[in-house]
Structure formats: structure tokens, C-alpha cells
Coordinates of C-alpha atoms in Angstrom, one line a residue:
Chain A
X108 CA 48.5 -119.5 145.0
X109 CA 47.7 -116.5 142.9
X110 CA 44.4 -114.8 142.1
X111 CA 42.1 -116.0 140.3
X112 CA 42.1 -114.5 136.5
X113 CA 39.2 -114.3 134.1
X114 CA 39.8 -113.6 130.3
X115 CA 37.7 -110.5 128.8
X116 CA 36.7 -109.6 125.5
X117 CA 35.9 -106.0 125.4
X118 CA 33.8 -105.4 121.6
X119 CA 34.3 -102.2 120.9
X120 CA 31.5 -100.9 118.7
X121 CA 32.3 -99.4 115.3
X122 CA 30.7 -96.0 116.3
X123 CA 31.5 -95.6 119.6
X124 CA 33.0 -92.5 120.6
X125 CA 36.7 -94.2 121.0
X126 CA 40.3 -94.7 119.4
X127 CA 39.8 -98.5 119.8
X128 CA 35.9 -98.2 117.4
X129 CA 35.4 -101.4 115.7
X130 CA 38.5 -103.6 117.8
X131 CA 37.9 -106.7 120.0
X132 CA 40.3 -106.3 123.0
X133 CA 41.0 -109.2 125.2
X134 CA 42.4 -108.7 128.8
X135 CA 42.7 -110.3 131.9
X136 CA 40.8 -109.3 135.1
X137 CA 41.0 -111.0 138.3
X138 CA 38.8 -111.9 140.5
X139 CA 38.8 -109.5 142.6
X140 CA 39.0 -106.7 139.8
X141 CA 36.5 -104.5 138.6
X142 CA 36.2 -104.7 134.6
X143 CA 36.6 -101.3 134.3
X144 CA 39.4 -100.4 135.9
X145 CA 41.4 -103.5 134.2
X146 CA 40.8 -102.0 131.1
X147 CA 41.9 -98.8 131.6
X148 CA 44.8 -100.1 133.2
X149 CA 45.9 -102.2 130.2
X150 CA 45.1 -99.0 128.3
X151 CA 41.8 -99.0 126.9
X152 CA 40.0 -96.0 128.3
X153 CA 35.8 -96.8 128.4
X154 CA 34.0 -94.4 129.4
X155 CA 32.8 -94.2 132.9
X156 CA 32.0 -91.3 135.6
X157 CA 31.3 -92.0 139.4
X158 CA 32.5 -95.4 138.9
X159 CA 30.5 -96.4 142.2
X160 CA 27.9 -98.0 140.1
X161 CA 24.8 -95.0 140.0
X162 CA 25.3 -93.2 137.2
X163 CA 25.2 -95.8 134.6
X164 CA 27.9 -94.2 131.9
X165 CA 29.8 -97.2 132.1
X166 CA 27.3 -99.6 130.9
X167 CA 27.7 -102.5 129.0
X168 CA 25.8 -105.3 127.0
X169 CA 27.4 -108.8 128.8
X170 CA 27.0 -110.9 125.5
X171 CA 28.7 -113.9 127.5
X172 CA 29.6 -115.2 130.9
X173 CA 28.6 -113.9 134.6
X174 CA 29.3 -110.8 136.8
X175 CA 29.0 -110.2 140.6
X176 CA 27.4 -106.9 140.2
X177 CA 26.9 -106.4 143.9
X178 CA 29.2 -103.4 144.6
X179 CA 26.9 -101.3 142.4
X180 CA 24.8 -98.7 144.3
X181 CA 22.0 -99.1 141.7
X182 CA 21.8 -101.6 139.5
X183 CA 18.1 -103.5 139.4
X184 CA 16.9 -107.2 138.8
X185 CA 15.6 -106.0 135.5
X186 CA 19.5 -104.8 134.3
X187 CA 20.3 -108.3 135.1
X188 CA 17.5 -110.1 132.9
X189 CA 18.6 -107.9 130.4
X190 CA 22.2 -108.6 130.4
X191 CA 23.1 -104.8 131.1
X192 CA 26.2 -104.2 133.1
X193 CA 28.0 -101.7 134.8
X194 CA 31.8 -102.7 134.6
X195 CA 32.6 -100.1 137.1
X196 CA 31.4 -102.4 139.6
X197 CA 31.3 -105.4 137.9
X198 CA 33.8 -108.4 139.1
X199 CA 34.3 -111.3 136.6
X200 CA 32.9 -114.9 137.7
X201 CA 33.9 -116.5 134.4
X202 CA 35.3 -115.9 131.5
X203 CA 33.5 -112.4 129.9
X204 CA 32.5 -111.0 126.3
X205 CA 31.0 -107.8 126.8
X206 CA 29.8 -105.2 124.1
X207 CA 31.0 -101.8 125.4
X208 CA 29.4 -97.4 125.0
X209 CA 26.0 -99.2 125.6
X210 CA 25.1 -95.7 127.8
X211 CA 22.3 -94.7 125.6
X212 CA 20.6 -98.1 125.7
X213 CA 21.0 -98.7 129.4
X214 CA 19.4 -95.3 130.0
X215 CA 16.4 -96.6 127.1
X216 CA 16.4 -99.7 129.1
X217 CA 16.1 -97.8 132.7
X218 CA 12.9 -95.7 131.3
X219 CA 11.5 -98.9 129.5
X220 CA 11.4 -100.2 133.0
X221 CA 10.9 -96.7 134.5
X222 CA 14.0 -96.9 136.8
X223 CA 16.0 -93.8 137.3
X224 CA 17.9 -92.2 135.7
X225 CA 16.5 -93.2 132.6
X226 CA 13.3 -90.7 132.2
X227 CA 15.1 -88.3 133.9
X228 CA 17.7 -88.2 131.4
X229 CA 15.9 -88.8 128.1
X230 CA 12.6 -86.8 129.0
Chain B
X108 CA 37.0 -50.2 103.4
X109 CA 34.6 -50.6 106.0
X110 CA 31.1 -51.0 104.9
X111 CA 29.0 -48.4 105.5
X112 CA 26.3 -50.6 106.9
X113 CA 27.7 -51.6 110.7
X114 CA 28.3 -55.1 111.1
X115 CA 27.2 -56.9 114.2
X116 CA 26.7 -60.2 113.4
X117 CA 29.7 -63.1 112.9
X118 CA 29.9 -66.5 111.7
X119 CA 26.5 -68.5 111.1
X120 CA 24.8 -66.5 113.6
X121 CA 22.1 -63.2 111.8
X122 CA 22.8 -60.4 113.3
X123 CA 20.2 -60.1 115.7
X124 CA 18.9 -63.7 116.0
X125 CA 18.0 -64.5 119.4
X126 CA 17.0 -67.9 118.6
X127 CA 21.0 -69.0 118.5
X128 CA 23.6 -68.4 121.1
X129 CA 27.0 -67.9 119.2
X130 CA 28.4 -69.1 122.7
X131 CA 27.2 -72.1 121.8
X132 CA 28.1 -72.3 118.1
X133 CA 31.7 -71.4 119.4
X134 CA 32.0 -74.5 121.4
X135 CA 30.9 -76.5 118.1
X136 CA 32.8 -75.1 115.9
X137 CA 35.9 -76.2 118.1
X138 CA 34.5 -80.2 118.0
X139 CA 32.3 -79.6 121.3
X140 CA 29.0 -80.5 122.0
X141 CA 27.1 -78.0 123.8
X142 CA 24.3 -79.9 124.3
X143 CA 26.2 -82.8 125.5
X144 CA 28.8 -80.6 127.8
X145 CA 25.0 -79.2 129.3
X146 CA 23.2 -82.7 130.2
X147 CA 26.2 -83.6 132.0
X148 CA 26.3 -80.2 133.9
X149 CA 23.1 -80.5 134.7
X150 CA 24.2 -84.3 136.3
X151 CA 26.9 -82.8 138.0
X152 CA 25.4 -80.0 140.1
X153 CA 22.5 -82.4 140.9
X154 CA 25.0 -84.2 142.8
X155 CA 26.7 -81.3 144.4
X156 CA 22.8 -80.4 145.3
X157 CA 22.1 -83.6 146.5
X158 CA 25.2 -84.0 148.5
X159 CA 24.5 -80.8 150.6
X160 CA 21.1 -81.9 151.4
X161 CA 22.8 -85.3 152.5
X162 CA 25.6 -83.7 154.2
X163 CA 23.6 -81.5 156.3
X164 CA 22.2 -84.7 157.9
X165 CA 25.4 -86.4 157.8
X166 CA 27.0 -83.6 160.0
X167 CA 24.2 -83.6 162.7
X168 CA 25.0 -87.2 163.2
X169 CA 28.7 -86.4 164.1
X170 CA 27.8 -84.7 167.1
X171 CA 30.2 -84.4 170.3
X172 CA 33.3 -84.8 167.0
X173 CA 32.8 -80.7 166.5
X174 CA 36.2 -81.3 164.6
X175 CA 34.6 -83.3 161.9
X176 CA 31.6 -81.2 162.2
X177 CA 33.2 -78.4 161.1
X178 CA 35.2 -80.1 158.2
X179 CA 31.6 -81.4 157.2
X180 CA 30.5 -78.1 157.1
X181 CA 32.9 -76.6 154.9
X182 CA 32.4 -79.7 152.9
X183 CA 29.1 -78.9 152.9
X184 CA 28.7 -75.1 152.0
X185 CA 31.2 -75.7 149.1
X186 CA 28.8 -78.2 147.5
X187 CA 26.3 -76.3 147.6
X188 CA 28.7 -73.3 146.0
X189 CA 29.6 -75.5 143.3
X190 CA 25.7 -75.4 142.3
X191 CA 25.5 -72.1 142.5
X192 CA 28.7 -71.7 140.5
X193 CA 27.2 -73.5 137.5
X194 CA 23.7 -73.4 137.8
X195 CA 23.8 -70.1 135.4
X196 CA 25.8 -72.0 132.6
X197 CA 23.5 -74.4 132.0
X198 CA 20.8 -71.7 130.8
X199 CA 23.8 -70.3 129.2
X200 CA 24.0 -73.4 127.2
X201 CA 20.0 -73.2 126.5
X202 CA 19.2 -75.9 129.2
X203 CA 17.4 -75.3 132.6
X204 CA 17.4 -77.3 135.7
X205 CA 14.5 -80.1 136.2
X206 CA 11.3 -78.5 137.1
X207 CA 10.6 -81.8 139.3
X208 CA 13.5 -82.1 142.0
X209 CA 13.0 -85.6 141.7
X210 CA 13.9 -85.9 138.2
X211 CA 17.1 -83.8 139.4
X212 CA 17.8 -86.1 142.0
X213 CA 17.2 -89.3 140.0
X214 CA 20.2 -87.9 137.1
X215 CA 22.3 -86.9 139.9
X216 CA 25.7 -88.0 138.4
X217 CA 26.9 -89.6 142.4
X218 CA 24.8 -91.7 144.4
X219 CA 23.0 -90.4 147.1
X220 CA 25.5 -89.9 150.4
X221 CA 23.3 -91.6 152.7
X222 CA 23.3 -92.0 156.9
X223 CA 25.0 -95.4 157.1
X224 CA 23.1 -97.8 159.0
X225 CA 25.3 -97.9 161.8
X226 CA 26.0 -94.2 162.3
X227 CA 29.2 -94.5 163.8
X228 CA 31.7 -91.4 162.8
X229 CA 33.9 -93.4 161.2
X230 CA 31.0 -95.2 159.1
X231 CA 30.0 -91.6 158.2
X232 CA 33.5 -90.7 157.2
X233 CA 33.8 -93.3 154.9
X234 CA 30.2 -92.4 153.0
X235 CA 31.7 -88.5 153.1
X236 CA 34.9 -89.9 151.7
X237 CA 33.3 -91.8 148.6
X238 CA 31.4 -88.8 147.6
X239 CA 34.2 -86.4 147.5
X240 CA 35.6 -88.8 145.5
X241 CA 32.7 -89.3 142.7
X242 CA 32.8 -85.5 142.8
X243 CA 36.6 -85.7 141.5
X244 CA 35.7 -88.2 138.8
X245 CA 33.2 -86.4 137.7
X246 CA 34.9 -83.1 137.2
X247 CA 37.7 -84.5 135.8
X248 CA 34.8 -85.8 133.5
X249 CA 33.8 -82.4 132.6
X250 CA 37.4 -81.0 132.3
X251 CA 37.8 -84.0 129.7
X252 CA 34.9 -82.9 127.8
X253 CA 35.9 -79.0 127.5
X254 CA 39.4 -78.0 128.0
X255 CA 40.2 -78.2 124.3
X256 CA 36.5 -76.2 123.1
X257 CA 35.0 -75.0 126.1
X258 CA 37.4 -72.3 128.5
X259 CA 34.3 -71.5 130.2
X260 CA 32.9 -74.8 131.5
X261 CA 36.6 -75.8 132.1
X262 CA 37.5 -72.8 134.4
X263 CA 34.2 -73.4 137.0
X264 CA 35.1 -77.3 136.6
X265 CA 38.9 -76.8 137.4
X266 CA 38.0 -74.6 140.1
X267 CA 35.5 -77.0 141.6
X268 CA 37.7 -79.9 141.1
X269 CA 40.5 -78.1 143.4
X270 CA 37.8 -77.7 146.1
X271 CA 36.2 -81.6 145.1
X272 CA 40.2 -82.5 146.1
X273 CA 40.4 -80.5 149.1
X274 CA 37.7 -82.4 150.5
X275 CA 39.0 -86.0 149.8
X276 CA 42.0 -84.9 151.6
X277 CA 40.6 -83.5 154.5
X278 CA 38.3 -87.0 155.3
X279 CA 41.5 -89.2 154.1
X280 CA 43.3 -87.6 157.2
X281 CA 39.8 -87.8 159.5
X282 CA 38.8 -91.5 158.2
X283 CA 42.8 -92.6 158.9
X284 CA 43.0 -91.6 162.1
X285 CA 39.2 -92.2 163.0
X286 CA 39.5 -95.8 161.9
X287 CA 42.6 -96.9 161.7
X288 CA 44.8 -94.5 164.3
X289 CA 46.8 -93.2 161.3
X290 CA 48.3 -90.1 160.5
X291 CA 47.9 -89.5 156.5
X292 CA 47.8 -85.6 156.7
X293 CA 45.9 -83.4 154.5
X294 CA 48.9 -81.1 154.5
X295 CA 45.7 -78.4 154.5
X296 CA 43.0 -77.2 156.2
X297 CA 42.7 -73.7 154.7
X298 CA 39.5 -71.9 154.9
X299 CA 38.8 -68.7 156.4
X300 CA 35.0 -69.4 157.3
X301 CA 33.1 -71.8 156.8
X302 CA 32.5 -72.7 153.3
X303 CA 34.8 -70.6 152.3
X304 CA 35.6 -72.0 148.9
X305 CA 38.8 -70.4 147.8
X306 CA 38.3 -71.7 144.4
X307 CA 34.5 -71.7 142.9
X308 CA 33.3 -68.2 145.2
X309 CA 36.7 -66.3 144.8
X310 CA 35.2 -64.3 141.5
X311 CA 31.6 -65.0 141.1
X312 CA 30.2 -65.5 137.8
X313 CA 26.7 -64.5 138.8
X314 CA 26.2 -62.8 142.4
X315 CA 22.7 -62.8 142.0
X316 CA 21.5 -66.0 139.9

């Protein structure tokens, strides 16, 4: 018996920083996968840096569905409430829609809530 | 024919404007963002900061493994050499470092490389491993963002990033054969002293920054 496989929608904003702007991109990512690295695999590159789940360039808006987030070195109850993610470290428990580039709100979010490394970052 | 009057200035830049930094306006003018290239610079060498202040604890809790403790050590000097290496370029690029070093750990682009729990050597191998290897995403990150507009940036990051690769290497071939009785060699173990760093203290950009 094969791994279990969730389908993702990936929605690309129209002014993200990206050849795929404005495009809905569906892939599959098992269980056991981390969102990120599924995508780049099946060729949509998203941004992302230490991809251990800390520095939060990877984050996304999860518009549907669940995550296990748990792999991520810091990522706070309040992300969570506010359906931020960090597909990084994020492994698929159902089926996913998630809104990509969201960077610059995660790090709003982060000082909104004064968690780091939003103040740091935006001053 | 020359003017008379001797030109000094060039492109969008008054001749004798301090308040703008044509090694900025170069790096826009080429589709970069010197701003942008900055913040994350700043991330960057927070984490090679905070790394050699984790490290230095890390390698005190590896004693009686002197072999690992010296491979730490190296590690550990070359972070800290990869701060120094930059630290000048980011007032180059108008910036400074945080006042608060809290706010500089905070942005720190890896996580903190923490004493495991359990601070067994090959627990503490692993956490050494994982940085090294944020440290590679992350320059790679920065070579991304400047090898097409930014030479400058790119040659301290390409130079760090040889270093960054060194060390994943070096704790591959420790962590295999700590944990797992493996070989899986480096193929190197190439400094002179420690924290040598062949690559980012070779030719100084700044001796006395």
C-alpha cells in the first residue's frame, strides 16, 4: 500500500514576485511530504530560505484544509488561529488550498502579536 | 572636446552628493534591490553570529571527542568570519546592524543551534549538521538575489557558501560514523589553523571593520 497523497492548490498571487503570478497550480503531496519541497519538485519554485521552519519566508495563507505544522522550529498558536503557514515544514492532513508570497503579512502578523521576527524585521 | 569644467559626477548621482551612494544606484539600475539584498544580509550574518555563540557551547559539550572539538572549532571561527566578512557591506548598502542584539537574534535567518536535550555527541552532531545546512540555503539565497546585479554581495556570498559546504561535509562524515558506523567521507579536512577559512579571510575586505 502506497503513501498516502493529498491534492494541493497552490494560488499564486497576481503580484507576487514569480513566473507562475496570477496561476492556480494543483499538485500532489504525500503524507509524509513537506508542501514546499513538492512544489519545487514539480517545478514551481516558492520562495523559501532555511526551510527548517524559523525564518518565516516561506509563509503562506492556508485558505482550506489542515497541516501538521509540527516540524517547524517556530511557529506559534497565534499563526495557527490565523491560518498562516509555513510550507517548509508543513505536511498535508487533507486535501490543501493555500494562497502563496504571504512573507510580508506573516511578518505583519508576527509583530501584530509581537512574536519574532516580526518587529525585528519591520521596525 | 572635453569640457573645461572637470566632471566627477555620473548617472543620477550630483557630483558631490553624499546623501546617495552610486554603489547602490548601480545595483538598481541592473534590476536589484539594494535595500532588499541589505535586510537579508543583515539576516544572514545574524545567523552566522548567532551560530558561533551557540557553537562555542556546543563544542564544550563534546568533550573527551577532541576530534569533533576541533572540527567544531573551525566550524566555529568561520562563522564568526563570515560576519566579519559582511558586516562592512551592509553600511555599504546604507543599513547598520541592530542596535538591540536581541532584535539581531530575533531576524536571525537559521534557528538558534541549541544544546539538545540529551547531549549526547551524536545529538549534537546532528543540531551542528542542520545549521550548516540553513547556512547553504541561505547563501545560495543571497547568490540568487545578486549574481546578475550585485558582483560584490555575490563574491563574499560565494565565498561563504564554499566554507557553509565545507562544514556540512565535515559533520556528514562525523554524524555517519558517530551514529550510524558509516564511512561517508568528506573527501576534506583542509585547514591550516583553526578557523582558517580558505575562502571568506583569504583577501579581506576590511581588516579593521
Amino acid at each position: 500500500m502506497g503513501e498516502t497523497t493529498y491534492s494541493v492548490e497552490i494560488v499564486v498571487p497576481e503580484d507576487a514576485d514569480s513566473e507562475r503570478a496570477g496561476e492556480v497550480v494543483e499538485i500532489e503531496v504525500g503524507e509524509e511530504e513537506y508542501v514546499l519541497a513538492a512544489a519545487r519538485n514539480e517545478g514551481l519554485w516558492l520562495p523559501a530560505d532555511c526551510q527548517q521552519g524559523w525564518c518565516t519566508t516561506c509563509a503562506a495563507e492556508l485558505l482550506e484544509g489542515e497541516v501538521d505544522q509540527s516540524d517547524a522550529k517556530r511557529y506559534y498558536e497565534v499563526d495557527d488561529d490565523e491560518d498562516m503557514t509555513l510550507i517548509c515544514t508543513a505536511k498535508p492532513r487533507s486535501d490543501l488550498r493555500i494562497r502563496s508570497h504571504q512573507h510580508r503579512e506573516m511578518l505583519e502578523h508576527r509583530a501584530e502579536y509581537d512574536k519574532p521576527p516580526g518587529k525585528s524585521k519591520l521596525g | 572636446m572635453a569640457s573645461e569644467e572637470k566632471q566627477h559626477g555620473s548617472g543620477s548621482v550630483e557630483p558631490g552628493d553624499t546623501s546617495q551612494r552610486v554603489g547602490m544606484e548601480v545595483i538598481r539600475e541592473r534590476g536589484g534591490d539594494p535595500e532588499e539584498i541589505r535586510e537579508k544580509l543583515i539576516d544572514a550574518i545574524g545567523a552566522e553570529f548567532t551560530t558561533y555563540y551557540y557553537y562555542t557551547n556546543l563544542r564544550t559539550h563534546l568533550a573527551g571527542n577532541e576530534d569533533y572539538k576541533e572540527i567544531t572549532e573551525d566550524a566555529r571561527l568561520e562563522d564568526r568570519a563570515h560576519f566579519e566578512l559582511v558586516m562592512p557591506r551592509v553600511y555599504e548598502l546604507d543599513g547598520m546592524i541592530p542596535n538591540d542584539i536581541r532584535d539581531f537574534a530575533d531576524r536571525a535567518s537559521c534557528p538558534d543551534a541549541n544544546l539538545p536535550e540529551d547531549p549526547t555527541p551524536e545529538n549534537i552532531l546532528e543540531v551542528l549538521l542542520e545549521a550548516e545546512r540553513c547556512a547553504i540555503r541561505t547563501w545560495s539565497e543571497v547568490c540568487d538575489m545578486t549574481r546578475e546585479c550585485d558582483p560584490r554581495t555575490y563574491d563574499m556570498a560565494q565565498r561563504i557558501l564554499q566554507e557553509e559546504m565545507d562544514h556540512e561535509a565535515w559533520f556528514i562524515e562525523l554524524l555517519s560514523m558517530e551514529r550510524d558506523g558509516e564511512v561517508n567521507p568528506a573527501g576534506h579536512f583542509v585547514r591550516g589553523e583553526p578557523g582558517d577559512a580558505p575562502y571568506s579571510k583569504n583577501n579581506p575586505f576590511n581588516e579593521s571593520a
